[in-house]
Amino acid sequence: MRAIEYSVTGEPDVLTLVDRPLTEVGPGEVRVRIHRSGVNPTDWKSRRGNEAGTAVHPAQVPNQDGAGVVDAVGQGVDVALTGRRVWLWEAAYQRPAGGTAQEYAVVPVRHVMPLPDDASYDLGAALGVPFLTAHRCLTVTEDGPDRLGPGRLAGRTVLVAGGAGAVGNAAIQLARWSDATVITTVSGPEKGNLAGLAGADHVIDYKQQDVVAEVRAIAPGGVNTIVEVSPAANAAIDAAVIAPHGSVAVYATDGGPTMELPVRASMVPNARWQFVLLYTAPESWRPRALADVTAAVEAGAVRIGPEAGLPLHHYALERAADAHAAVEDSIVGKVLIDVVPD
């Protein structure tokens, strides 16, 4: 089978197209014929590593997210899964041969979720990292729900920083599905249009508008949950608009590796600053998140593509390096690798 791998950390050009033997399925595992592989910032950050030129052994097949069809099942796995359409999550984490940038991936059965017949492989490959991250961000507030779905966030206000990004788009869609009032900040009209298409109720251009004044006009009592992509730049704003017992869920470090917290402004409302990383998130959260995201897909509540505020960028498997470079260069939209071209 064809696969992309890297045996040394570095720039996108360390990604190499190779022929690998078809992996046999072990107990508790499934083999998935990958149709689409999703590329996220976590994938290029893992590829780049802490220092370029560090040997990676065994070689790593990249990319955590993907979608395809179950090709084979191992001992202890229901044979009825064979032939089922699925989406994959954390396929490459701690599994050098498990990434989705290859024609067949073998992963534990818990790492595949059902993909409805009316949901595209594009959508399936876009779910894992962005939507699970968004779910975690939306469910860490102290007095908020730990599940998402219709009515779960009714009467609550969510602020999504960077609503045109992949996680921002996912957070908007999941929050609206759960009946929250959604405010988002963007850096210009084009991104504002994308955030609006995703379903945001209110869009604020932070380069042209006073974010604190605009948010307080919409939500005088403050916002219950903030999904934060740039804490170094936004900490003071977040503290100024957070509601009593609200939370700021920080899932990225865009804008700087450190942040300065306004102590008094955070203390008075008993605000929570919650840092979010999928790989080390509590196991008790994970089944809830997977169930809720799957339910949202089955309900037709999540979408991708330009009409949903998330333009798609397709690359052939042999152009995996270009796909990684596009994400690393912060292209607006979702980058997908067509392992099996449609």
XYZ file of C-alpha atoms in Angstrom:
342
model
C 0.000 0.000 0.000
C 1.038 3.619 -0.495
C 1.784 5.634 2.610
C 3.327 8.912 3.691
C 5.927 8.721 6.439
C 8.742 10.692 8.004
C 11.851 9.299 9.690
C 13.287 12.641 10.754
C 11.657 15.818 12.075
C 11.662 18.995 10.038
C 10.043 20.897 7.193
C 7.214 19.440 5.099
C 9.751 17.967 2.680
C 10.622 15.260 5.234
C 7.304 13.640 4.278
C 8.018 10.788 1.870
C 5.708 8.632 -0.245
C 6.645 4.976 0.240
C 5.291 1.475 -0.293
C 4.573 -0.307 2.977
C 3.314 -3.854 3.529
C -0.374 -4.148 4.335
C -0.647 -4.293 8.130
C -2.374 -7.298 9.662
C -5.157 -6.691 12.178
C -4.560 -7.634 15.802
C -7.046 -8.379 18.596
C -9.352 -5.470 19.285
C -8.277 -3.658 16.110
C -9.818 -2.705 12.787
C -8.212 -1.940 9.455
C -9.714 1.002 7.589
C -9.398 1.703 3.881
C -8.741 5.431 4.107
C -10.592 7.608 1.628
C -9.814 10.987 3.133
C -7.138 12.197 5.570
C -7.564 15.457 7.475
C -4.602 17.710 8.279
C -4.523 19.781 11.469
C -1.935 22.040 13.136
C -1.147 19.228 15.596
C 0.035 17.116 12.646
C 2.631 19.567 11.355
C 3.738 20.426 14.896
C 4.397 16.728 15.569
C 6.244 16.440 12.253
C 8.400 19.491 13.004
C 9.119 18.328 16.565
C 11.142 20.265 19.101
C 14.216 20.322 16.903
C 14.634 19.724 13.168
C 16.735 16.756 12.194
C 15.798 14.500 15.103
C 15.544 10.854 14.059
C 12.106 9.269 14.267
C 12.197 5.506 14.701
C 10.154 3.724 13.696
C 9.067 6.069 10.932
C 5.800 7.891 11.629
C 2.755 7.936 9.365
C 1.197 11.359 10.067
C -2.320 12.730 10.526
C -4.751 11.993 13.331
C -8.060 12.372 11.469
C -9.556 10.481 8.581
C -12.552 8.697 7.109
C -13.029 5.516 5.156
C -14.437 1.976 5.194
C -13.614 -0.838 7.606
C -11.671 -3.410 5.594
C -10.950 -6.049 8.238
C -11.496 -6.678 11.954
C -9.407 -8.445 14.552
C -10.259 -10.995 17.215
C -12.916 -9.745 19.606
C -14.333 -7.160 17.202
C -17.834 -7.511 15.765
C -17.479 -8.746 12.177
C -20.561 -6.678 11.285
C -18.248 -3.634 11.272
C -16.649 -4.897 8.068
C -17.725 -2.677 5.193
C -19.003 0.090 7.483
C -18.204 3.747 6.794
C -16.339 5.334 9.723
C -14.411 8.382 10.872
C -11.182 8.064 12.842
C -9.816 10.062 15.766
C -6.279 10.166 17.208
C -5.178 7.545 14.710
C -1.483 8.498 14.883
C -1.143 9.278 18.588
C 1.408 6.854 20.086
C 0.989 4.660 16.969
C 3.807 5.185 14.423
C 2.009 3.120 11.777
C -1.493 4.349 12.579
C -1.770 7.731 10.874
C -4.361 8.348 8.174
C -1.946 9.519 5.454
C -1.917 6.036 3.949
C -4.216 3.734 2.039
C -4.955 1.431 4.996
C -4.716 2.279 8.702
C -4.945 -0.179 11.603
C -6.253 1.292 14.860
C -8.013 0.061 18.021
C -11.741 -0.305 17.387
C -12.522 2.484 19.887
C -10.813 4.918 17.501
C -13.450 4.542 14.794
C -16.935 6.019 14.902
C -19.857 5.421 12.526
C -20.186 7.751 9.541
C -23.738 7.940 8.165
C -24.283 7.152 4.500
C -25.387 10.709 3.814
C -22.234 12.205 5.385
C -19.268 12.700 3.064
C -15.762 11.389 3.663
C -14.714 15.039 3.618
C -16.894 15.665 6.661
C -15.685 12.513 8.402
C -12.042 13.526 7.996
C -12.797 16.994 9.376
C -14.374 15.859 12.651
C -11.722 14.498 14.997
C -9.343 17.175 16.268
C -11.483 20.282 15.572
C -14.836 19.010 16.806
C -13.515 17.092 19.808
C -11.464 20.132 20.819
C -14.520 22.344 20.440
C -16.612 19.927 22.517
C -14.069 19.977 25.329
C -13.943 23.798 25.254
C -17.733 24.082 25.418
C -18.164 21.651 28.329
C -15.579 22.769 30.902
C -17.585 25.632 32.421
C -18.221 25.061 36.130
C -22.007 25.350 36.156
C -22.510 24.391 32.526
C -23.490 21.070 30.947
C -21.009 18.276 30.288
C -22.947 17.185 27.182
C -23.928 18.987 23.993
C -27.134 18.742 21.995
C -30.408 20.595 21.470
C -31.227 22.749 24.491
C -28.014 21.962 26.389
C -26.701 25.544 26.117
C -30.065 27.319 25.996
C -29.925 30.669 27.772
C -26.123 30.714 27.711
C -23.747 32.869 25.670
C -20.560 31.576 24.056
C -17.727 33.738 22.694
C -15.559 32.059 20.059
C -12.257 33.784 19.300
C -11.238 33.208 15.693
C -14.530 31.969 14.326
C -13.105 31.384 10.825
C -10.636 28.732 11.993
C -11.353 25.005 11.997
C -11.865 24.744 15.774
C -13.686 28.074 15.804
C -16.019 26.856 13.066
C -16.654 23.605 14.965
C -17.318 25.488 18.205
C -19.828 27.780 16.502
C -21.678 24.851 14.944
C -21.785 22.756 18.114
C -22.811 25.732 20.261
C -25.624 26.693 17.884
C -26.789 23.049 17.748
C -26.954 23.247 21.534
C -29.009 26.491 21.379
C -26.424 28.922 22.744
C -26.192 32.539 21.661
C -22.881 32.627 19.796
C -20.612 35.657 19.478
C -17.377 35.409 17.519
C -14.403 37.656 16.799
C -12.616 37.788 13.452
C -9.895 39.860 11.770
C -11.827 41.152 8.764
C -14.964 41.043 6.598
C -14.034 37.901 4.644
C -13.526 35.871 7.811
C -16.604 37.493 9.291
C -18.665 36.188 6.400
C -17.311 32.673 7.000
C -18.151 32.841 10.709
C -21.654 33.997 9.844
C -22.106 31.087 7.455
C -21.012 28.744 10.257
C -23.959 30.032 12.304
C -22.618 32.767 14.591
C -25.351 35.102 15.864
C -23.011 38.071 16.240
C -19.703 38.728 14.465
C -17.214 41.309 15.782
C -14.254 42.572 13.732
C -11.644 43.021 16.450
C -9.503 45.200 14.197
C -12.301 47.703 13.656
C -14.492 47.395 16.770
C -14.155 47.598 20.547
C -14.631 43.933 21.473
C -15.415 44.516 25.132
C -18.031 47.188 24.380
C -19.624 45.106 21.624
C -19.781 41.933 23.717
C -21.189 43.748 26.746
C -23.861 45.332 24.548
C -24.928 41.866 23.383
C -24.501 40.116 26.744
C -24.671 42.675 29.581
C -24.154 39.941 32.169
C -21.097 38.597 30.373
C -20.437 35.414 28.432
C -20.524 31.988 30.051
C -17.871 30.270 27.952
C -14.995 31.608 25.856
C -13.308 29.381 23.284
C -9.854 30.951 23.080
C -7.240 30.563 20.344
C -5.014 33.539 21.224
C -4.747 33.932 24.995
C -1.643 36.136 24.940
C -3.502 38.805 22.975
C -6.973 38.337 24.441
C -6.566 37.641 28.159
C -7.550 41.153 29.254
C -10.563 41.147 26.904
C -11.667 37.728 28.136
C -11.453 38.788 31.770
C -13.477 41.908 30.999
C -16.398 40.027 29.435
C -16.558 36.765 31.388
C -19.768 36.097 33.335
C -19.812 34.932 36.955
C -18.529 31.328 37.130
C -17.651 31.459 33.441
C -14.672 29.762 31.824
C -12.022 30.596 29.271
C -11.036 27.417 27.432
C -7.569 27.890 25.907
C -6.804 25.387 23.145
C -3.970 27.112 21.226
C -1.165 29.640 21.641
C -1.573 31.830 18.562
C 0.028 35.187 19.286
C 2.637 34.057 21.791
C 3.773 31.201 24.057
C 3.051 33.016 27.333
C 0.140 34.986 28.721
C -0.451 37.497 31.507
C -3.640 36.969 33.496
C -5.619 39.830 35.040
C -5.908 38.388 38.548
C -8.520 40.634 40.139
C -10.736 40.729 37.035
C -10.686 36.915 36.945
C -11.092 36.486 40.694
C -14.230 38.594 41.170
C -16.435 36.463 38.872
C -14.752 33.234 40.059
C -13.675 32.687 36.450
C -11.976 29.490 35.363
C -9.026 29.441 32.947
C -9.066 25.931 31.507
C -6.312 24.682 29.210
C -7.334 22.088 26.626
C -5.274 19.400 24.899
C -7.047 16.372 23.468
C -4.343 13.808 24.114
C -4.247 14.383 27.878
C -7.932 15.241 28.424
C -9.751 13.160 31.064
C -10.894 9.763 29.834
C -14.278 10.342 31.468
C -14.910 13.182 28.996
C -13.975 11.278 25.842
C -16.977 8.913 25.464
C -19.363 11.831 25.963
C -17.591 13.892 23.322
C -17.510 11.073 20.781
C -21.198 10.328 21.349
C -22.205 13.994 21.032
C -20.187 14.680 17.882
C -21.554 11.497 16.304
C -25.088 12.546 17.258
C -24.542 15.971 15.696
C -23.393 14.332 12.457
C -26.359 11.950 12.438
C -28.713 14.892 13.005
C -27.195 16.784 10.078
C -26.223 19.574 12.488
C -22.605 19.944 11.359
C -21.435 20.863 7.888
C -18.247 21.722 6.055
C -17.461 23.518 2.819
C -17.645 27.196 1.850
C -21.395 27.292 2.436
C -20.712 26.291 6.056
C -17.900 28.793 6.534
C -15.116 26.240 6.046
C -13.608 26.210 2.517
C -12.053 22.892 1.493
C -8.575 22.414 0.045
C -7.873 19.014 -1.516
C -4.448 17.460 -2.149
C -3.435 14.109 -3.630
C -1.569 11.698 -1.332
C 1.723 12.346 -3.114
C 1.283 16.058 -2.298
C 1.060 15.518 1.461
C 3.989 17.908 1.957
C 2.022 20.670 0.221
C -0.995 19.889 2.394
C 1.081 20.190 5.567
C 2.657 23.418 4.312
C -0.781 24.901 3.644
C -1.906 24.259 7.224
C 1.396 25.524 8.590
C 0.902 28.708 6.555
C -2.526 29.171 8.211
C -4.642 28.703 5.097
C -8.278 29.547 5.829
C -10.416 26.415 5.640
C -9.941 22.668 5.934
C -7.059 20.817 4.272
C -7.833 17.268 3.134
C -5.736 14.594 1.463
C -7.610 12.509 -1.106
C -6.177 9.069 -0.428
C -8.882 7.606 -2.658
C -9.862 10.301 -5.195
C -13.614 10.635 -5.799
